[in-house]
Coordinates of C-alpha atoms and ligand atoms in Angstrom, one line a residue:
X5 CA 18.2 5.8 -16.6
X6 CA 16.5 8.2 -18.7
X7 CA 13.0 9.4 -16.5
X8 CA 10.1 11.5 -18.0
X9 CA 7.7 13.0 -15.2
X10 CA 4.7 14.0 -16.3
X11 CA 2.8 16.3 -14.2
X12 CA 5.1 18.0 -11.9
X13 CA 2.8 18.9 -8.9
X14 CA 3.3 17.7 -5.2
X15 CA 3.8 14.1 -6.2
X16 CA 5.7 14.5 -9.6
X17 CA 8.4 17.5 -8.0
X18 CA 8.9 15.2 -5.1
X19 CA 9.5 12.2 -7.0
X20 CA 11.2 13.1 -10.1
X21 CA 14.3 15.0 -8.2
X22 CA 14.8 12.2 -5.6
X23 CA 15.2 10.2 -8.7
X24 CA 17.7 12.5 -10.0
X25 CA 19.2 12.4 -6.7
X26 CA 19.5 8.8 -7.2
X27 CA 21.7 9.4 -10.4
X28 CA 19.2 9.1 -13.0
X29 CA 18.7 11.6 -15.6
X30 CA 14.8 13.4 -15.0
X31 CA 12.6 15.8 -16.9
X32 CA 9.9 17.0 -15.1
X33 CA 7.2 18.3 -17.0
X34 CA 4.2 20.6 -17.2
X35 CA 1.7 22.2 -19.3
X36 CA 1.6 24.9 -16.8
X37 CA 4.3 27.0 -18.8
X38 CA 4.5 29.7 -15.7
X39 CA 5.0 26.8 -13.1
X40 CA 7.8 25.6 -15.4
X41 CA 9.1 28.9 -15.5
X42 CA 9.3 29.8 -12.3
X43 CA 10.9 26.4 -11.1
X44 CA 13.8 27.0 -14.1
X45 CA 14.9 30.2 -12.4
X46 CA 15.3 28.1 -9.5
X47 CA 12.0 28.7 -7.5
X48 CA 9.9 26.3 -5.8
X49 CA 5.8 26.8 -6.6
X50 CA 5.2 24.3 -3.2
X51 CA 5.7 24.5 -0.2
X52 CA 8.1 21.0 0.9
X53 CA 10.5 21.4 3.7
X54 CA 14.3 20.4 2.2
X55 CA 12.9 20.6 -1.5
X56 CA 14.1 23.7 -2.7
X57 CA 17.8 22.3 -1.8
X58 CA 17.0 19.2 -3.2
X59 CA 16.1 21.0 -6.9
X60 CA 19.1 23.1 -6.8
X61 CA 21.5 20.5 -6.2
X62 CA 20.2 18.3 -8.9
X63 CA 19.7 20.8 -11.1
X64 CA 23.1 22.4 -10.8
X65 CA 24.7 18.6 -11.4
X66 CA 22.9 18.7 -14.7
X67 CA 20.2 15.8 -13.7
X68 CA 17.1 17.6 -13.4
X69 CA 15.3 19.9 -16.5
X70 CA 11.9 21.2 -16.2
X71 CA 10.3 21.5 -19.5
X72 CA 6.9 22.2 -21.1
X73 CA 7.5 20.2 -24.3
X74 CA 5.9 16.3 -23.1
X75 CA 6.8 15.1 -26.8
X76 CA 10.4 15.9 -26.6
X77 CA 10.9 14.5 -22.8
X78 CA 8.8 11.1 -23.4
X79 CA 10.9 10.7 -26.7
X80 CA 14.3 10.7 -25.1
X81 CA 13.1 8.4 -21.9
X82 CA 13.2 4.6 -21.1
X83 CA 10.4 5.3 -18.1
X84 CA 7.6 8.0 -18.6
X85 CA 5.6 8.9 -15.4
X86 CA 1.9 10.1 -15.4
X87 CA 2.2 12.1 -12.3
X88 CA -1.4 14.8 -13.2
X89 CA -4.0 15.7 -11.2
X90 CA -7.0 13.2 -10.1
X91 CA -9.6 15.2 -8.6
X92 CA -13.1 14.4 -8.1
X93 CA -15.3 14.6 -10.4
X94 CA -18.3 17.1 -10.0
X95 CA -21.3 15.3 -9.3
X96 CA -20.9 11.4 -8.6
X97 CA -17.3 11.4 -6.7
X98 CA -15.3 9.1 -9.4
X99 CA -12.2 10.2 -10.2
X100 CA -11.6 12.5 -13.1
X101 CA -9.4 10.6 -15.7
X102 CA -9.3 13.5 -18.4
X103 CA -6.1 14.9 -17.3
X104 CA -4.5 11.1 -17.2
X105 CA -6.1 9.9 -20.3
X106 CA -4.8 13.1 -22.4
X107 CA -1.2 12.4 -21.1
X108 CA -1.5 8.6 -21.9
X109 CA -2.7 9.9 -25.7
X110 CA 0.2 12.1 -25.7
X111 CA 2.9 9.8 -24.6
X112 CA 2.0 7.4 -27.4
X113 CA 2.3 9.6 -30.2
X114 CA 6.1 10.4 -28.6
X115 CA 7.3 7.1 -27.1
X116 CA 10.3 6.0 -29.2
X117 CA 11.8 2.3 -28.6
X118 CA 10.4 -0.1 -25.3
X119 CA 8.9 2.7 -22.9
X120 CA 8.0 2.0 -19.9
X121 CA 5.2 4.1 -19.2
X122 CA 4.2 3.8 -15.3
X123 CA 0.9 5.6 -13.7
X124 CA 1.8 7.3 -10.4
X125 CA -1.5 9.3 -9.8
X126 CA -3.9 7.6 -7.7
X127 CA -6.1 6.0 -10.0
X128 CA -8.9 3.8 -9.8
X129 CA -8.8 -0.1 -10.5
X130 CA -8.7 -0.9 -14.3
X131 CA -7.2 2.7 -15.2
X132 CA -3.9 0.7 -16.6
X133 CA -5.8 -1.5 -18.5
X134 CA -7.7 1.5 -20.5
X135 CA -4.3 3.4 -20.6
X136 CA -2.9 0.6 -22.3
X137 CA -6.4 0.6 -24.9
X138 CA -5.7 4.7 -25.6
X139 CA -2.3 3.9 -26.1
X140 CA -2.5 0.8 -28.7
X141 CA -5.6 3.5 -29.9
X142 CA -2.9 6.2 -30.5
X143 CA 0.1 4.3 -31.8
X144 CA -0.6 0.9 -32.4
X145 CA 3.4 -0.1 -33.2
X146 CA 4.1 1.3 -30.0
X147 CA 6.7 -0.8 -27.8
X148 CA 5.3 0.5 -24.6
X149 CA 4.8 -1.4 -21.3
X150 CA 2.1 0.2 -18.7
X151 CA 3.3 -0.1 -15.0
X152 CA 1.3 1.1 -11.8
X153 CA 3.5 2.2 -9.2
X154 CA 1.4 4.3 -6.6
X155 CA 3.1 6.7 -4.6
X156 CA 2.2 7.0 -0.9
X157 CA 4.1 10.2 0.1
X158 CA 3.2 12.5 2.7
X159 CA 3.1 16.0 1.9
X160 CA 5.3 17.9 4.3
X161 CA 7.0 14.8 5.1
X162 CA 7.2 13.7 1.4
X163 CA 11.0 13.6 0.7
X164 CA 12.1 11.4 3.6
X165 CA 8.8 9.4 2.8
X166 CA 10.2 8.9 -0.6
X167 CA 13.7 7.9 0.1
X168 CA 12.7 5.8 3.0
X169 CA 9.5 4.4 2.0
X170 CA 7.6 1.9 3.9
X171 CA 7.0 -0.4 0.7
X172 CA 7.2 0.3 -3.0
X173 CA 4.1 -1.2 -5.0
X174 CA 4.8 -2.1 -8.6
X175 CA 1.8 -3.8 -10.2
X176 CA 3.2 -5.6 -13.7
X177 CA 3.2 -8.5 -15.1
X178 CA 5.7 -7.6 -17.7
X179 CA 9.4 -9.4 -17.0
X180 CA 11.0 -6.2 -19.2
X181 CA 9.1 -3.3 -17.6
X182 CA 9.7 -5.5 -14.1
X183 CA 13.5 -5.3 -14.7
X184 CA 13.3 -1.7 -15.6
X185 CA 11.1 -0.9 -12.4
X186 CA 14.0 -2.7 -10.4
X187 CA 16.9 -0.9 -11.8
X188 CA 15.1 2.3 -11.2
X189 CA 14.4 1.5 -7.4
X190 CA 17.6 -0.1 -6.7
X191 CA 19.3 2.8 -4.8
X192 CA 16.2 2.2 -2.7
X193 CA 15.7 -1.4 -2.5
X194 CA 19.6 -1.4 -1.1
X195 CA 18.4 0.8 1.7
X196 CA 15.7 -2.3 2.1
X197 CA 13.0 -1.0 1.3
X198 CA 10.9 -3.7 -0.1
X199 CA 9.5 -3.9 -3.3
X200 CA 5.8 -5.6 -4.4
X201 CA 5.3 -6.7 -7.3
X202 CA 1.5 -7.8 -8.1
X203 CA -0.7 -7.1 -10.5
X204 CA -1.5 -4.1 -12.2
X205 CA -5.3 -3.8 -10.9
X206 CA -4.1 -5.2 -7.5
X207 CA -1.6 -2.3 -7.0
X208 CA -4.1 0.3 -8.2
X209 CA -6.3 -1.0 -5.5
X210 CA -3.7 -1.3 -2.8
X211 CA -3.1 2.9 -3.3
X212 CA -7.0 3.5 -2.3
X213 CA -7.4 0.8 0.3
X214 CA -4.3 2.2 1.9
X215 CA -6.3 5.6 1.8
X216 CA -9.2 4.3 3.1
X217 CA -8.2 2.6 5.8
X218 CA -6.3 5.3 7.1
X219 CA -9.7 8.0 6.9
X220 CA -11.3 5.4 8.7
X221 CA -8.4 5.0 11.6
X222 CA -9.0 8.9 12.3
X223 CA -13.1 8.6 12.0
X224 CA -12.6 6.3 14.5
X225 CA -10.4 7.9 17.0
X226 CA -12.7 11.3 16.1
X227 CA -16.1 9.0 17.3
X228 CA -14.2 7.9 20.4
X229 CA -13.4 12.0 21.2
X230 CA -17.6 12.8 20.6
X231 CA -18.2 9.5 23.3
X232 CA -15.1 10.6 25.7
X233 CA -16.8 14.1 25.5
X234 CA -20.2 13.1 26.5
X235 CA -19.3 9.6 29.1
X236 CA -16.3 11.5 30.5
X237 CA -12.5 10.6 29.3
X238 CA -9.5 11.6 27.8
X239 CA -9.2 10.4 23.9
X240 CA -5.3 11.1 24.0
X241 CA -4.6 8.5 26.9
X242 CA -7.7 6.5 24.6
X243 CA -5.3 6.6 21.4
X244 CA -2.2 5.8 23.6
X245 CA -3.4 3.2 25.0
X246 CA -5.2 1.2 21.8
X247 CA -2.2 2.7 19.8
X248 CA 0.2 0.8 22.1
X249 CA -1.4 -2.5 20.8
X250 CA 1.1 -3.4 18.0
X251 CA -1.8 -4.7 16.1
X252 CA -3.6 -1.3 16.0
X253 CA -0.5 0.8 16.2
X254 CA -0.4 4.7 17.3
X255 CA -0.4 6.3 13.8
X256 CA -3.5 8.2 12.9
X257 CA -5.0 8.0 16.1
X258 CA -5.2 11.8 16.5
X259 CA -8.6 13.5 17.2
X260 CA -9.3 16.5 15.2
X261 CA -11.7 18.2 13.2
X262 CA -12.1 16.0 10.7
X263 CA -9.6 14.7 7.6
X264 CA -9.3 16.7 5.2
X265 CA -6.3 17.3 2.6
X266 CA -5.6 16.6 -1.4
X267 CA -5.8 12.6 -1.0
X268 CA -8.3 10.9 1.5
X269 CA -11.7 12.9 0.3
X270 CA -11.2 12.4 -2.9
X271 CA -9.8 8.8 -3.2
X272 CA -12.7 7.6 -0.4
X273 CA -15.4 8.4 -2.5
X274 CA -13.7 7.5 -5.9
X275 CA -13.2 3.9 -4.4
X276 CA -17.1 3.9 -2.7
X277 CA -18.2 4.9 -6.1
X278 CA -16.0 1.7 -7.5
X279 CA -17.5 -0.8 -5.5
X280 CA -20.8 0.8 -5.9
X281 CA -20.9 0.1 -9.2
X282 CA -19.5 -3.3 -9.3
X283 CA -22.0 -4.4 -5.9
X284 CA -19.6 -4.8 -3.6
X285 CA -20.2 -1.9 -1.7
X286 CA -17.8 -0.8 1.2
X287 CA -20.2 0.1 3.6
X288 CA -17.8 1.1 6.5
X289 CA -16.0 3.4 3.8
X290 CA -19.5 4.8 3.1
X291 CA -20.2 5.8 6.7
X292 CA -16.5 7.2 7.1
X293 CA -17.5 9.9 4.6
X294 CA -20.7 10.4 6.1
X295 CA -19.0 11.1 9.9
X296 CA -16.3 12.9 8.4
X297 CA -18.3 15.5 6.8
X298 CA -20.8 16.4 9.3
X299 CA -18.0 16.5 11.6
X300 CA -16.4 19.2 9.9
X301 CA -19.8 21.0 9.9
X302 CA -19.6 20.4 13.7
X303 CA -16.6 22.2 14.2
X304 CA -17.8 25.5 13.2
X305 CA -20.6 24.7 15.2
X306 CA -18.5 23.9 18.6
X307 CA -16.9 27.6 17.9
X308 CA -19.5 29.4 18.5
X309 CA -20.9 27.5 21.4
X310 CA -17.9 28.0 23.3
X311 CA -18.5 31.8 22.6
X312 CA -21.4 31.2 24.3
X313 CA -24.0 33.8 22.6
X314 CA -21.3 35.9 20.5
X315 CA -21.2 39.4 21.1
X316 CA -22.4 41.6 17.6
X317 CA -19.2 42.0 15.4
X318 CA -17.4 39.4 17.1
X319 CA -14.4 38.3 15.7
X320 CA -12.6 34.8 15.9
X321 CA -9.0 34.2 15.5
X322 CA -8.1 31.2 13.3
X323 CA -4.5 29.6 13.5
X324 CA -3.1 27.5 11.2
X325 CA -5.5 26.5 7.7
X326 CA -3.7 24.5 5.6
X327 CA -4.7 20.5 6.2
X328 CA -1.7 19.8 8.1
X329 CA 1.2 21.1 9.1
X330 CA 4.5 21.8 6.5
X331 CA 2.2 22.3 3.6
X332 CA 0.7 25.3 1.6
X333 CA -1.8 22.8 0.3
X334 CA -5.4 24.1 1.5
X335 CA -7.1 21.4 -0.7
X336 CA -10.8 20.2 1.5
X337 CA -8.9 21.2 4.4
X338 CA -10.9 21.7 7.3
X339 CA -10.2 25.4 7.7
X340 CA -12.7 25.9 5.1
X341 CA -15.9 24.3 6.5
X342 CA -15.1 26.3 9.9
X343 CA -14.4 29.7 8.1
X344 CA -17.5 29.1 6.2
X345 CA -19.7 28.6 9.2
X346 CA -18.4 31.0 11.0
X347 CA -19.2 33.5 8.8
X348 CA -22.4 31.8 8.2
X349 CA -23.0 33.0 11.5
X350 CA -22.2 36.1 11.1
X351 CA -18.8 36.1 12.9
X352 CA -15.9 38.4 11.2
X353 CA -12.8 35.9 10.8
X354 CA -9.4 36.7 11.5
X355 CA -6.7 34.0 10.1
X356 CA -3.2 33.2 10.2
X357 CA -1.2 30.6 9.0
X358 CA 3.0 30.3 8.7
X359 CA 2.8 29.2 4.9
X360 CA -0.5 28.3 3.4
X361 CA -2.2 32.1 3.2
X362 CA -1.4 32.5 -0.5
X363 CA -3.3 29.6 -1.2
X364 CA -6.2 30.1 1.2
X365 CA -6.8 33.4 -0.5
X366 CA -7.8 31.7 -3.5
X367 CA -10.5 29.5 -1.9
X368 CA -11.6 30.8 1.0
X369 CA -14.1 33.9 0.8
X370 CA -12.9 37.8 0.6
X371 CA -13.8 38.8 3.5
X372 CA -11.3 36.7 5.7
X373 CA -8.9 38.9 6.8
X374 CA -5.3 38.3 6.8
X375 CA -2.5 38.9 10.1
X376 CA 0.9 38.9 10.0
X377 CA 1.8 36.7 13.0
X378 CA -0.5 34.2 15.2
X379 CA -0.6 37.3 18.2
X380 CA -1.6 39.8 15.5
X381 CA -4.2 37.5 14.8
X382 CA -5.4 37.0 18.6
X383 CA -5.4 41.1 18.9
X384 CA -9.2 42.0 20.2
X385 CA -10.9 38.7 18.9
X386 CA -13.3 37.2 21.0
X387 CA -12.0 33.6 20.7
X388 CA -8.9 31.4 19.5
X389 CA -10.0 28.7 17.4
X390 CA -6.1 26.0 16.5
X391 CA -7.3 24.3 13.6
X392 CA -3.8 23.3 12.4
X393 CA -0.8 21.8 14.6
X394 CA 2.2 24.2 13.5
X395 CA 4.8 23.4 15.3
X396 CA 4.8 27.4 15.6
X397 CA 1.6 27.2 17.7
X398 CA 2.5 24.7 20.2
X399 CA 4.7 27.3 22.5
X400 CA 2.8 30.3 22.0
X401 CA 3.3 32.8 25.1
X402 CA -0.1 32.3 26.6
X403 CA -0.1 34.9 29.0
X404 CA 0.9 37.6 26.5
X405 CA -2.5 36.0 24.4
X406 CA -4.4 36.4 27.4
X407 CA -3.7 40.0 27.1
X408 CA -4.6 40.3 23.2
X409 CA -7.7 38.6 23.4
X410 CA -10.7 40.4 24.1
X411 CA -12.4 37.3 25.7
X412 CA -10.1 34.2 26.8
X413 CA -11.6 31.9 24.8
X414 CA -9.4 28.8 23.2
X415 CA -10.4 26.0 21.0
X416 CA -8.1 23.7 20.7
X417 CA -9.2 21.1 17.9
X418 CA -5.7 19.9 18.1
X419 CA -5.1 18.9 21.0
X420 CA -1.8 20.9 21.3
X421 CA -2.0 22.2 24.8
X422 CA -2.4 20.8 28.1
X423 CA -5.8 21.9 29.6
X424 CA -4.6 23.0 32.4
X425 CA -2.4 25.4 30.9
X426 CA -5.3 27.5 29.6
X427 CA -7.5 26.6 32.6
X428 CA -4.8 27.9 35.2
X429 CA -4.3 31.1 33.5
X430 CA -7.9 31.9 33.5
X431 CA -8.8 30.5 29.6
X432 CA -12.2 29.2 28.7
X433 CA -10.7 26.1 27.1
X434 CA -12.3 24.1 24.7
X435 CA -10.6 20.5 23.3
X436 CA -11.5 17.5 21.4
X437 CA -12.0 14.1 23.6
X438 CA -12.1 15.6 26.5
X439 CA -14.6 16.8 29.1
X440 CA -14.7 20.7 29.3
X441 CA -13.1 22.5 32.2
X442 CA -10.9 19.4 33.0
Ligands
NAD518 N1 -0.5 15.3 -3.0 C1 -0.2 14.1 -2.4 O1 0.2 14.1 -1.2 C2 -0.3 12.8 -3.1 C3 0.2 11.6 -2.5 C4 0.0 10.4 -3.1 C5 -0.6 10.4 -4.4 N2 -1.1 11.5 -4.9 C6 -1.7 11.4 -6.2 O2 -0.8 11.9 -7.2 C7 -1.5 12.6 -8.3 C8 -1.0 14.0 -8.4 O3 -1.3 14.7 -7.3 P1 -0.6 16.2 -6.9 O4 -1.0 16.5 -5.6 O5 0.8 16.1 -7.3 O6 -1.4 17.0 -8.0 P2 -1.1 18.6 -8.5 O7 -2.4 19.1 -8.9 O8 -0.3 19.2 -7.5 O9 -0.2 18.4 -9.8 C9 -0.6 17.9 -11.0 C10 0.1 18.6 -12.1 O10 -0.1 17.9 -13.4 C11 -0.1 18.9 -14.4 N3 -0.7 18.4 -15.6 C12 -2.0 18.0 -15.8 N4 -2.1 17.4 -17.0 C13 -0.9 17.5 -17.6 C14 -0.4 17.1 -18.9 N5 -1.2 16.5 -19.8 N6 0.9 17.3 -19.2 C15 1.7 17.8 -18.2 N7 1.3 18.2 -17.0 C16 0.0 18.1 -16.7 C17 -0.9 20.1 -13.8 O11 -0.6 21.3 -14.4 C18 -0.3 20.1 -12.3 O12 0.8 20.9 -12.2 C19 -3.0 12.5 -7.9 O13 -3.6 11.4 -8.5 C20 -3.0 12.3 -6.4 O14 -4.1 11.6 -6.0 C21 -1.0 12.7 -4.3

C-alpha cells in the first residue's frame, strides 16, 4: 500500500518506517527542508533507541523516501497521514489546529482517486468532521475518506509501542476507508493486536481521555508521596501495593516531580478547555493541572531547602533534563521549572544529561552551564538534584560523588536509590514519598 506521512516529527518518523517495515511503500514528509535533508543522508534529527537502524534498512530496500514536496507524495498514495504538530495554543489552552488544517487544505488540492486521508495527531473531538468541511472546501470532486486513527506511542519506547500496540483505534464509519485501514494494520492485527473501530469523534476522544487518565494516575501517586512525607510512609511500597490490585494496575504509579513531556500538558488542558466549553466540565482533570503545576514549582523549592540556607555562589548539579528517559525531547519537561527556580534563587546551575543537552540549550536560559559526564557535573557543587531516571544514573559510584561534591547533598526526585545508600555513606538524602533521613 502506497502511504503518505505528513509531518515527520516523533510520531510521523516512528510510524511511517514501521509501516515500511511492514512492506508498504512510505513517504515521509516535511516542510522543514533541513530536517528532510538531514534524514536523506541517512541521519536521524531524534533521538529513538533502534530508529536509526530501522530508517536505514527501509530506506536501503527502497520503501521509505523523505521528501519536501506534500503535493507529489499525497498524489501517488491510497492513505495520507496528518502526523504535524498540536501544541497549545497561547492563551486559552485549546489545541492549535493551524498546522493540521493547512495540511488538510493541501492534501485536497493533491489527492488523486479514493484517498484515505487519516488524522494521527492528537486532536480534539470534531477535528475530522471540520477536516472533512476544508477538504470538500478545497476540492469539492474529491474522493477522499477522513479516518482518525490516534497514535498512543511512547517516546523512547515508541517503536516496540508501535509494533506491539496495546489497541489500535480507528474511528470511521466508512466500509472503503474501514477496509483500507484493515489491510494497512494487518501485519499487526496477525500479531493480535486488536483493532477498534468506532466513530470518528469517539476515537478522537479516546486519544485524550487516555491522556488524561494517565496525568491523573501520576497526580495521584505524587499526592500520596506529599501525605507519606508528612504522616510517615514509603510511597514505593504505597504504589506496589495499590498497583498489585489488577484493577488499578502498577503502571504510572511512580512519584516524581511532576508530568511533564510533549503529550499530557498540552492534551489535559486542550480536553478541559473542550468540555469547558460544551458544560460538561471535567473537574478532576481541572485539579490534575492545578496539582501538577504547583508541584513542579515545589520542586525547585524542596532543592534549596535541602541546601538548608545555600552558601553565596552555590552551585547545584542537575542530572538528567529531558522528560524521561531515551528521549532528547525537553518539551514542559520538568527540568525547566527546577532550573528556573533555581536560578530564581540565585543558585548557579550545573546540568548534565546523556542525550537531551542540544535541545535543552534552546529552551533553558544561557547561563546553565553544560558538563561532559554526570561526575563532571557533581565536581564542587553544593548539592545533586536526579530529576530524570537514566538508566546511566542509577549505578553511579557514590563514593567517588561523595568526593566531588562540595556538600553531600542528594535529591532524588526519582526515586532511583535506596536511602540507605546515601544515608550510610554519609549523604544528606532527600526523596519523594518518603520521610527524610529514613
Ligand atoms: N510525541 C509523542 O510522543 C506523541 C505521541 C502520541 C501522539 N502525539 C501527537 O502527534 C502529533 C505530532 O507530534 P510530534 O511529537 O511528532 O510533533 P513534532 O513537532 O515532533 O513533529 C511535527 C512535524 O510536522 C511538521 N509539519 C507541520 N506542518 C506541516 C505541513 N503542512 N506539511 C509537512 N510537515 C509539517 C513539522 O515541521 C514537524 O517536523 C501531535 O498532535 C502530538 O500530540 C505525539
Amino acid at each position: 500500500m502506497r502511504v503518505a506521512m505528513i509531518g515527520t516529527g516523533y510520531v510521523g518518523l516512528v510510524s511511517g518506517t514501521c509501516f515500511s517495515d511492514f512492506g508498504h511503500e512510505v513517504v515521509c514528509v516535511d516542510k522543514d527542508a533541513s530536517k528532510i535533508e538531514r534524514l536523506s543522508r541517512g541521519e536521524i534529527p531524534i533521538f529513538e533507541p533502534g530508529l536509526d537502524d530501522l530508517v536505514r534498512r527501509n530506506v536501503a530496500a527502497g520503501r521509505l523516501r523523505f521528501a519536501t514536496d506534500l503535493t507529489q507524495a499525497v498524489r501517488q498514495a491510497e492513505v495520507v497521514f496528518i502526523a504535524v504538530g498540536t501544541p497549545s495554543r497561547r492563551g486559552d489552552g485549546h489545541a492549535d489546529l493551524s498546522y493540521v488544517h493547512a495540511a488538510a487544505r493541501e492534501i485536497a488540492r493533491a489527492a488523486n482517486g479514493f484517498t484515505v486521508v487519516v488524522t494521527k495527531s492528537t486532536v480534539p473531538v470534531g477535528t475530522g468532521t471540520d477536516i472533512e468541511h476544508i477538504i470538500r472546501e478545497e476540492a469539492p470532486e474529491a474522493d477522499i475518506a477522513v479516518v482518525s486513527n490516534p497514535e498512543f506511542l511512547r517516546e523512547g519506547a515508541a517503536i516496540e509501542d508501535f509494533k506491539r500496540p496495546d489497541r489500535i483505534v480507528i474511528g470511521t464509519e466508512d466500509p472503503r476507508a474501514r477496509e483500507v485501514m484493515t489491510a494497512l494494520y494487518r501485519p499487526l492485527s496477525l500479531n493480535a493486536a486488536p483493532l477498534l473501530f468506532t466513530e470518528r469523534n469517539t476515537a478522537e476522544l479516546i486519544k485524550y481521555a487516555s491522556n488524561a487518565f494517565l496525568a491523573m494516575k501520576i497526580t495521584f501517586i505524587n499526592e500520596m508521596a506529599d501525605l507519606c512525607e508528612k504522616v510517615g510512609g514509603n510511597v514505593q511500597e504505597v504504589a506496589r501495593g495499590i498497583g498489585l490490585d489488577r484493577r488499578i494496575g502498577p503502571k504510572f504509579l511512580h512519584a516524581g516531580p511532576g508530568y511533564g513531556g510533549s503529550c499530557f500538558p498540552k492534551d489535559t488542558l486542550a480536553l478541559m478547555r473542550t468540555a469547558q466549553e460544551a458544560g460538561a466540565p471535567l473537574r478532576l482533570i481541572e485539579t490534575v493541572t492545578t496539582v501538577n503545576e504547583s508541584r513542579k514549582a515545589a520542586m525547585g523549592r524542596r532543592v534549596i531547602e535541602a541546601m538548608g540556607t545555600p552558601p553565596r555562589g552555590a552551585t547545584v548539579a542537575v542530572l538528567g533534563l529531558t522528560f524521561k528517559p531515551n528521549t532528547d525531547d525537553m518539551r514542559d519537561s520538568p527540568a525547566i521549572n527546577i532550573v528556573q527556580s533555581l536560578l530564581d534563587r540565585g543558585v548557579q546551575v550545573r546540568a548534565y544529561d546523556p542525550v537531551g543537552m542540544d535541545e535543552a540549550r534552546k529552551v533553558l536560559p544561557a547561563e546553565v552551564e553544560y558538563a561532559a559526564s554526570a561526575y563532571a557535573c557533581a565536581e564542587g557543587a553544593d548539592c545533586l538534584v536526579i530529576v530524570t531516571e537514566w538508566d546511566a544514573f542509577r549505578a553511579l559510584d557514590l563514593d567517588r560523588l561523595k568526593t566531588l561534591l562540595r556538600r553531600p547533598i542528594v535529591v532524588d526526585l526519582r526515586n532511583i536509590y535506596p536511602p540507605a545508600d546515601l544515608i550510610g555513606r554519609g549523604f544528606k538524602y532527600v526523596g519523594v514519598g518518603r520521610p527524610n533521613g529514613e
